[in-house]
XYZ file of N, CA and C in Angstrom:
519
model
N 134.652 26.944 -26.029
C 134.716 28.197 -25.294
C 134.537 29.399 -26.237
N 135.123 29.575 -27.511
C 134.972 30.071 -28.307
C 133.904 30.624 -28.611
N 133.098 29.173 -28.966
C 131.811 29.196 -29.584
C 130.785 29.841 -28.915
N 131.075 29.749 -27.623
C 129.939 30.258 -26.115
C 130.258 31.727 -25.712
N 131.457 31.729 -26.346
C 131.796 33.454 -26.390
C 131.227 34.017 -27.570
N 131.041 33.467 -28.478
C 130.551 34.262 -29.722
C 128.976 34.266 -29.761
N 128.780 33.304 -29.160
C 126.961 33.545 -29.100
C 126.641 34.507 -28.377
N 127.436 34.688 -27.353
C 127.347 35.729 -26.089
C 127.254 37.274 -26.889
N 128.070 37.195 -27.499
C 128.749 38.197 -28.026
C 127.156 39.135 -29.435
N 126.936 37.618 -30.031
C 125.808 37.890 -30.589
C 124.799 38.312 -30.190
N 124.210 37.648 -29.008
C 123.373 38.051 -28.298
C 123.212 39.098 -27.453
N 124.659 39.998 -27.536
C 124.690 40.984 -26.818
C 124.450 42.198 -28.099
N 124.923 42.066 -29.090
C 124.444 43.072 -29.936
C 123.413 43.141 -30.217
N 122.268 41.825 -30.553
C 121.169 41.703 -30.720
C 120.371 43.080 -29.084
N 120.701 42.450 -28.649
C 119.669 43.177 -27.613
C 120.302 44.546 -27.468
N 121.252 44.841 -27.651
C 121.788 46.356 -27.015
C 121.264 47.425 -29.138
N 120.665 46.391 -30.033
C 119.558 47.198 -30.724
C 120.485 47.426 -32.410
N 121.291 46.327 -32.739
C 122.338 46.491 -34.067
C 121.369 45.017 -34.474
N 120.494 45.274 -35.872
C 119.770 43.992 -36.512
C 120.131 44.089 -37.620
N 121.155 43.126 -38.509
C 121.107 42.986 -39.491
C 122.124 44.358 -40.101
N 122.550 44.789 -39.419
C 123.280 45.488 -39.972
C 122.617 47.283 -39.152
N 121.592 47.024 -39.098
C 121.059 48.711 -38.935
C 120.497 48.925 -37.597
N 120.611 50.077 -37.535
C 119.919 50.988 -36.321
C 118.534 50.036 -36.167
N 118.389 50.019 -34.200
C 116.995 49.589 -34.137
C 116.152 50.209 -33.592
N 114.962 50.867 -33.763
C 114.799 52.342 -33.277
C 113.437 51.809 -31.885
N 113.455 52.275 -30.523
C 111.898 51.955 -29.780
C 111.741 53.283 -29.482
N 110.287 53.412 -29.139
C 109.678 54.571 -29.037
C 108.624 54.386 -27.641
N 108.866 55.291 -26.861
C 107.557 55.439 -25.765
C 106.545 55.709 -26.128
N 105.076 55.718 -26.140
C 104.076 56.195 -26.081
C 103.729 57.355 -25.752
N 103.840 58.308 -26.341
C 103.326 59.675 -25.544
C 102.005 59.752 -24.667
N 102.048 60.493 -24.215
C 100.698 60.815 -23.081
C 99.493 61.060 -24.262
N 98.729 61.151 -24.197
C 97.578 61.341 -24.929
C 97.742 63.185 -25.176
N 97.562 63.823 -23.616
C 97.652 65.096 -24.192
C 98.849 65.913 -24.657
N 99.687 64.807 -24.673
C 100.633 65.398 -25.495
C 101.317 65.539 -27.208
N 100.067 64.397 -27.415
C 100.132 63.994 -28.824
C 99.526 65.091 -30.079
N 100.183 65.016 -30.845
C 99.784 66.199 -32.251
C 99.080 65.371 -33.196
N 97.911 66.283 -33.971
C 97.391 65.699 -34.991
C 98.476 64.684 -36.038
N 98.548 63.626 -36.520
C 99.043 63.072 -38.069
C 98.564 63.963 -38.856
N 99.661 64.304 -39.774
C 99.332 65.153 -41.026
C 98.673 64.071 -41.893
N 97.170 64.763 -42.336
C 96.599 64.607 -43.388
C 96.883 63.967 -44.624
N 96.819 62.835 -45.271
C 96.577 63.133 -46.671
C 95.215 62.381 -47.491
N 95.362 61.964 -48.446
C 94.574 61.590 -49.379
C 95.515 61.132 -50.846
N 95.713 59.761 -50.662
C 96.395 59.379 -51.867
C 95.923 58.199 -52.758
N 96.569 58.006 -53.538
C 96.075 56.433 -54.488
C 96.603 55.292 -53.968
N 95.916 53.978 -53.574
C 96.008 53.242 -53.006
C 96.725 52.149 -54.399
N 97.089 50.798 -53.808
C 97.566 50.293 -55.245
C 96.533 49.333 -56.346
N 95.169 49.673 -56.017
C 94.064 49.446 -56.722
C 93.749 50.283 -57.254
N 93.944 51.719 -57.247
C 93.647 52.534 -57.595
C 92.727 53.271 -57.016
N 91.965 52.975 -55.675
C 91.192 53.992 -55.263
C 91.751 54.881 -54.092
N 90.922 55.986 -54.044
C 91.444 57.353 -52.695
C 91.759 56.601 -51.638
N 92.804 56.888 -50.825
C 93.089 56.121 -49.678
C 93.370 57.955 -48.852
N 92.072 58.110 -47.404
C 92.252 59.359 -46.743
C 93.140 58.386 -45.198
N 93.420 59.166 -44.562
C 93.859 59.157 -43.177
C 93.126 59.226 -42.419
N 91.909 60.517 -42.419
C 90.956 60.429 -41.916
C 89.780 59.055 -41.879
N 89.778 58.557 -43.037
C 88.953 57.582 -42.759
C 89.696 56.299 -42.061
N 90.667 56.752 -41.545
C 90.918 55.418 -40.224
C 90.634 56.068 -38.815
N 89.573 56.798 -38.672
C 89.516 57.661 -37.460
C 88.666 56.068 -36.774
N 89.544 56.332 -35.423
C 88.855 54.957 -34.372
C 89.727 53.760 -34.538
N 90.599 53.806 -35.206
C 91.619 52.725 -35.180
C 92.865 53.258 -34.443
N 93.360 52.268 -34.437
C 94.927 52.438 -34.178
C 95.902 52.043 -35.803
N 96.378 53.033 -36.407
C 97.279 53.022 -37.510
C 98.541 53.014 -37.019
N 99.283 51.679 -37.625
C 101.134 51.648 -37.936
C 100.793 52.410 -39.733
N 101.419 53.600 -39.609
C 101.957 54.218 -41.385
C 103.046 54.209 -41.122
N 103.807 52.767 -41.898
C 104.667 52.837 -42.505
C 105.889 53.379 -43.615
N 106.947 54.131 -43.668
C 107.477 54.889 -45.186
C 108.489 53.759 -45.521
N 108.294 53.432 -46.536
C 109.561 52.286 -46.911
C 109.669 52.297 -48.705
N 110.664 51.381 -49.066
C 110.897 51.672 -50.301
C 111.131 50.299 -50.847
N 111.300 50.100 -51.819
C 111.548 48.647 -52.254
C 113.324 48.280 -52.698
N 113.774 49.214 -52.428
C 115.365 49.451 -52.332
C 115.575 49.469 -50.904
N 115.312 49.798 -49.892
C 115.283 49.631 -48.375
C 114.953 48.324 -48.023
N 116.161 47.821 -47.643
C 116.765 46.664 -46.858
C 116.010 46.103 -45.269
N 115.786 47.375 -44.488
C 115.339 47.657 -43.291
C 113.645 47.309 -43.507
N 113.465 48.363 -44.562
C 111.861 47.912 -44.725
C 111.506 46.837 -45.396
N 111.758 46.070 -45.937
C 111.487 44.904 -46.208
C 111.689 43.947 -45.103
N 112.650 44.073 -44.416
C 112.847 42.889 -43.181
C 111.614 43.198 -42.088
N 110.935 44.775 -42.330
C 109.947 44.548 -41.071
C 108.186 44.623 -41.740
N 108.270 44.305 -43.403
C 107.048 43.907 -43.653
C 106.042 43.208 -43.235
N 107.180 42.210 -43.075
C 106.386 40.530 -42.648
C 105.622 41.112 -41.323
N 106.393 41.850 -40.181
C 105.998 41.901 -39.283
C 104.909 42.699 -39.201
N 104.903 43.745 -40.154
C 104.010 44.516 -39.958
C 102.309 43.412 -40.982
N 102.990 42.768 -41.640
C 101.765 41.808 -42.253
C 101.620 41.029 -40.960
N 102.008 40.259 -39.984
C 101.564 39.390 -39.150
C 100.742 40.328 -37.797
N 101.101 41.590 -37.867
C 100.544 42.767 -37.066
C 98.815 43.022 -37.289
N 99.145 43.113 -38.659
C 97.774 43.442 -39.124
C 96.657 42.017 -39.609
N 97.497 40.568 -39.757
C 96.327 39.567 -39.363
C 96.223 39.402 -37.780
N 96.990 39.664 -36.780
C 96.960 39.556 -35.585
C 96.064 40.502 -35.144
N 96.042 41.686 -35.194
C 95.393 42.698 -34.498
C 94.184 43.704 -34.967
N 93.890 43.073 -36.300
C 93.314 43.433 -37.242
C 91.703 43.666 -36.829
N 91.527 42.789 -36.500
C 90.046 42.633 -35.825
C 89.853 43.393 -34.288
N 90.932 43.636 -33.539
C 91.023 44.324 -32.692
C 91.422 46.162 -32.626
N 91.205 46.240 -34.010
C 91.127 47.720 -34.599
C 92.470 48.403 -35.174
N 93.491 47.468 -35.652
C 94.399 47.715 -36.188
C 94.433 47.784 -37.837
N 95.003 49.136 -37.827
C 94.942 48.894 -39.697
C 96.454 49.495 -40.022
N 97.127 48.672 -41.019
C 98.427 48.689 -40.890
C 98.154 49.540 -42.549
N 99.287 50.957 -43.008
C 99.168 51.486 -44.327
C 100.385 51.499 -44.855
N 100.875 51.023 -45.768
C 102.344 51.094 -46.086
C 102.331 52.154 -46.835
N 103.328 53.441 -46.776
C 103.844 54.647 -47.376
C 104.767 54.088 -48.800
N 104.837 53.604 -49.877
C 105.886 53.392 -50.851
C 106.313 54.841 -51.414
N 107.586 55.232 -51.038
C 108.791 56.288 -51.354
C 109.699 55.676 -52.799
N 109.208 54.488 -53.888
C 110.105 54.615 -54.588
C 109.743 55.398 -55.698
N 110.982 56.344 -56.382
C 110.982 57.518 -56.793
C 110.141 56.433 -58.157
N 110.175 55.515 -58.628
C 109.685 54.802 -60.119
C 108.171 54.781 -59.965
N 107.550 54.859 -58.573
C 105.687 54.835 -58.237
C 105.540 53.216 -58.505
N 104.242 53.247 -58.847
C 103.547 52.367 -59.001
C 104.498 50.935 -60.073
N 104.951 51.733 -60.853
C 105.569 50.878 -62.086
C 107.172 50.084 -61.266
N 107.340 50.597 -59.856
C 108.423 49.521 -59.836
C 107.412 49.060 -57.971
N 106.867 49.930 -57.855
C 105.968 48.754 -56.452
C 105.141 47.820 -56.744
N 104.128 48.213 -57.253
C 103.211 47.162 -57.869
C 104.008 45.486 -58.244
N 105.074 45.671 -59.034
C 105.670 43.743 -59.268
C 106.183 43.479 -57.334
N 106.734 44.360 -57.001
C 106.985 43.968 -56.002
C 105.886 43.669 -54.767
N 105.008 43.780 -54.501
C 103.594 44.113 -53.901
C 103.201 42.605 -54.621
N 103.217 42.449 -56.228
C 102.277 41.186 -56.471
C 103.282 39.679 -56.062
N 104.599 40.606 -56.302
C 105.233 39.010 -55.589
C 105.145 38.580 -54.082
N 105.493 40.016 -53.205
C 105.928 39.208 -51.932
C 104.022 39.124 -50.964
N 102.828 39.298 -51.931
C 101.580 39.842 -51.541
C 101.729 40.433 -50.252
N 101.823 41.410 -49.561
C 101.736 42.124 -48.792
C 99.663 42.448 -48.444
N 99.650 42.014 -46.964
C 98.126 41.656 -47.193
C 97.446 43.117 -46.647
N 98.165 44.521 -45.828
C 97.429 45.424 -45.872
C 98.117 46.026 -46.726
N 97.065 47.716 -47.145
C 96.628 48.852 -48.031
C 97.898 49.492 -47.693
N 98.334 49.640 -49.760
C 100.038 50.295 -50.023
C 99.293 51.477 -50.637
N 99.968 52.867 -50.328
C 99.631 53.778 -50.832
C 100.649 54.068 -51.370
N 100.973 55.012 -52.518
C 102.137 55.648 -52.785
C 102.269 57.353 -52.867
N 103.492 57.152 -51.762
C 103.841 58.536 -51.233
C 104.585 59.410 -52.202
N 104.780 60.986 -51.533
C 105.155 62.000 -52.625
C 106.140 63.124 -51.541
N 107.052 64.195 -52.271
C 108.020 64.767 -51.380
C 106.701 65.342 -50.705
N 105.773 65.952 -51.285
C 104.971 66.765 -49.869
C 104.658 66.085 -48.763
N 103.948 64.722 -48.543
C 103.626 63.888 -47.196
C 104.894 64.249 -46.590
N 106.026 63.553 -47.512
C 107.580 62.686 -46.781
C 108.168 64.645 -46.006
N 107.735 65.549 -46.408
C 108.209 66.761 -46.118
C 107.108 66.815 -44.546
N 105.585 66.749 -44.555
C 105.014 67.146 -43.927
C 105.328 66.086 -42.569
N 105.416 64.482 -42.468
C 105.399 63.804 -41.471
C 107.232 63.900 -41.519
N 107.922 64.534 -41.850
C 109.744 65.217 -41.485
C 110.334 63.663 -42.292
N 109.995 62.962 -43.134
C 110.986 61.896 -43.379
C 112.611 62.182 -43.540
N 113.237 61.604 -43.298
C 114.769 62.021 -43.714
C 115.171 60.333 -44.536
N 114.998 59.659 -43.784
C 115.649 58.528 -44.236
C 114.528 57.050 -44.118
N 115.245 56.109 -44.720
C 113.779 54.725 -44.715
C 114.376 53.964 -43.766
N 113.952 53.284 -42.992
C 112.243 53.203 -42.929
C 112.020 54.528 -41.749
N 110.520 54.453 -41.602
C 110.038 55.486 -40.486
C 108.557 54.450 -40.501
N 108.334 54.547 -39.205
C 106.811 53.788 -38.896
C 106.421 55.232 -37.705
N 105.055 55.177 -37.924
C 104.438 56.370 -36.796
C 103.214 55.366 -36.533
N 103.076 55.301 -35.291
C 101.732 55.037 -34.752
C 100.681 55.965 -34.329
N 99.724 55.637 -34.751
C 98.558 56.713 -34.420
C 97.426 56.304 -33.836
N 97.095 57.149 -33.016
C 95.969 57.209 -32.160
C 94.407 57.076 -32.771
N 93.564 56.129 -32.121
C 92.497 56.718 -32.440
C 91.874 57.737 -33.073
N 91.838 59.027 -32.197
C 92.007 60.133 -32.737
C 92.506 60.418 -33.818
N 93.292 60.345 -34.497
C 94.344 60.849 -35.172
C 95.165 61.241 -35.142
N 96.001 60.927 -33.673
C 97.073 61.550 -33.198
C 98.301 60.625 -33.061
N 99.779 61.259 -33.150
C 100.925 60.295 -33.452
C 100.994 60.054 -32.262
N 101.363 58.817 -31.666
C 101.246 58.557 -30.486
C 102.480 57.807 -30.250
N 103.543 57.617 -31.481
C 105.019 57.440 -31.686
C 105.559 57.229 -32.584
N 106.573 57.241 -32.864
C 107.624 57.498 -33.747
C 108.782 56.986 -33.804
N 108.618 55.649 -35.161
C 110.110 55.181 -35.037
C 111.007 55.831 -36.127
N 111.871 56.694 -36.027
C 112.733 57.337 -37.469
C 113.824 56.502 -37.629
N 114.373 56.490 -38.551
C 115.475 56.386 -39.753
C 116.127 55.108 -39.118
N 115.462 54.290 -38.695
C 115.908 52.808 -38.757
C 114.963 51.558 -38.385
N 115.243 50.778 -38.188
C 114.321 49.025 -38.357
C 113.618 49.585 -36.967
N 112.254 49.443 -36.887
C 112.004 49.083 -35.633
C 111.848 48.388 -34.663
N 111.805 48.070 -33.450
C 112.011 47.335 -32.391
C 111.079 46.139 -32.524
N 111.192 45.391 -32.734
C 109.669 44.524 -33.158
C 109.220 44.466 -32.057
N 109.464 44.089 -31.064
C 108.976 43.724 -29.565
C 108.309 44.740 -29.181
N 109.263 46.085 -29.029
C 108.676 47.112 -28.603
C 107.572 47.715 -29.872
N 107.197 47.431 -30.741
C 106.594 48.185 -31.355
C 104.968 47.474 -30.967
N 105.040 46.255 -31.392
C 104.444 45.269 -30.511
C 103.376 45.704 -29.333
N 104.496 45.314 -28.410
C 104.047 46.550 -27.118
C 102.956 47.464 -27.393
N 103.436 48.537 -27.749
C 102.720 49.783 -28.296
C 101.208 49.849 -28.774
N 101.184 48.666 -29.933
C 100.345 48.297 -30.799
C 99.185 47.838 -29.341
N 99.965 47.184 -28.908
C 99.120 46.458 -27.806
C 98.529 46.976 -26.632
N 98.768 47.888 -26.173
C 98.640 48.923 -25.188
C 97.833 49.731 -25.924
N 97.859 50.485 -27.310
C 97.145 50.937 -27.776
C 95.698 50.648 -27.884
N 95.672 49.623 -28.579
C 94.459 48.836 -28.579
C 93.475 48.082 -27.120
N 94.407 48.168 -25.827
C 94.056 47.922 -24.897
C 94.011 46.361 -24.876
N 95.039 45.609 -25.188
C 95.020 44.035 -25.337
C 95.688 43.504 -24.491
N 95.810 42.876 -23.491
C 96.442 41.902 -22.818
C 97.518 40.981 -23.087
């Protein structure tokens, strides 16, 4: 009886949005005309070449902000790696934001161990100021266009629902 109470019990936190310890954040889709440009940038990718924003115009972008000290963002890598072999061909391009203050010299070992299979850029206070970061993780989805079309802030996101999103975006069944 115990035992059937405690699964209950589990399963009730699970869904009412407590994973692992943290906030689980879902987001609606905004209307199209209600959506604002993504702020701009142009940064170094972890090969070393320009990585723009603009040149994902016609996709659907998950930009990711995460850190390699963030607990949250690491638990939703994978997902966002199985996102981007899943949906990849259906016009998804997944960009990971790296926020650790060390750059390249403490992402890069981490990047060659856990291989992370889409494009890591590394971020700076101006982006993390311009798209409002406060805290890790943050995922924004973007429109075709170039427009944010949602917003998960300062905790794990919904996998299901983000999912969703991705999927509706892209117009997938």
């Amino acid at each position: 009886m115990k035992t059937a109470f405690l699964r209950i019990t589990l399963i009730a936190l699970a869904t009412f949005g407590i994973a692992d310890g943290q906030p689980v954040t879902r987001a609606a889709l905004q209307p199209a005309s209600a959506r604002k440009p993504a702020p701009e940038f142009t940064l170094q990718d972890s090969s070393g070449k320009t990585a723009r924003l603009a040149d994902y115009r016609g996709k659907v972008v998950l930009l990711d902000f995460w850190a390699t000290w963030c607990h949250g963002c690491k638990l939703e890598i994978p997902w966002f790696s199985e996102f981007e072999k899943t949906y990849g061909a259906h016009g998804l391009a997944v960009i990971g934001v790296a926020m650790d203050d060390g750059g390249w010299r403490v992402v890069n070992p981490f990047l060659a161990e856990t291989h992370v299979p889409y494009r890591m850029v590394l971020g700076d206070d101006a982006l993390a100021k311009r798209y409002g970061i406060g805290s890790l993780p943050d995922t924004f989805l973007i429109d075709r266009q170039g427009k944010v079309a949602a917003v998960y802030k300062e905790g794990l996101v919904d996998r299901n629902d983000v999912e969703a999103n991705i999927k509706a975006m892209l117009a997938i069944q």
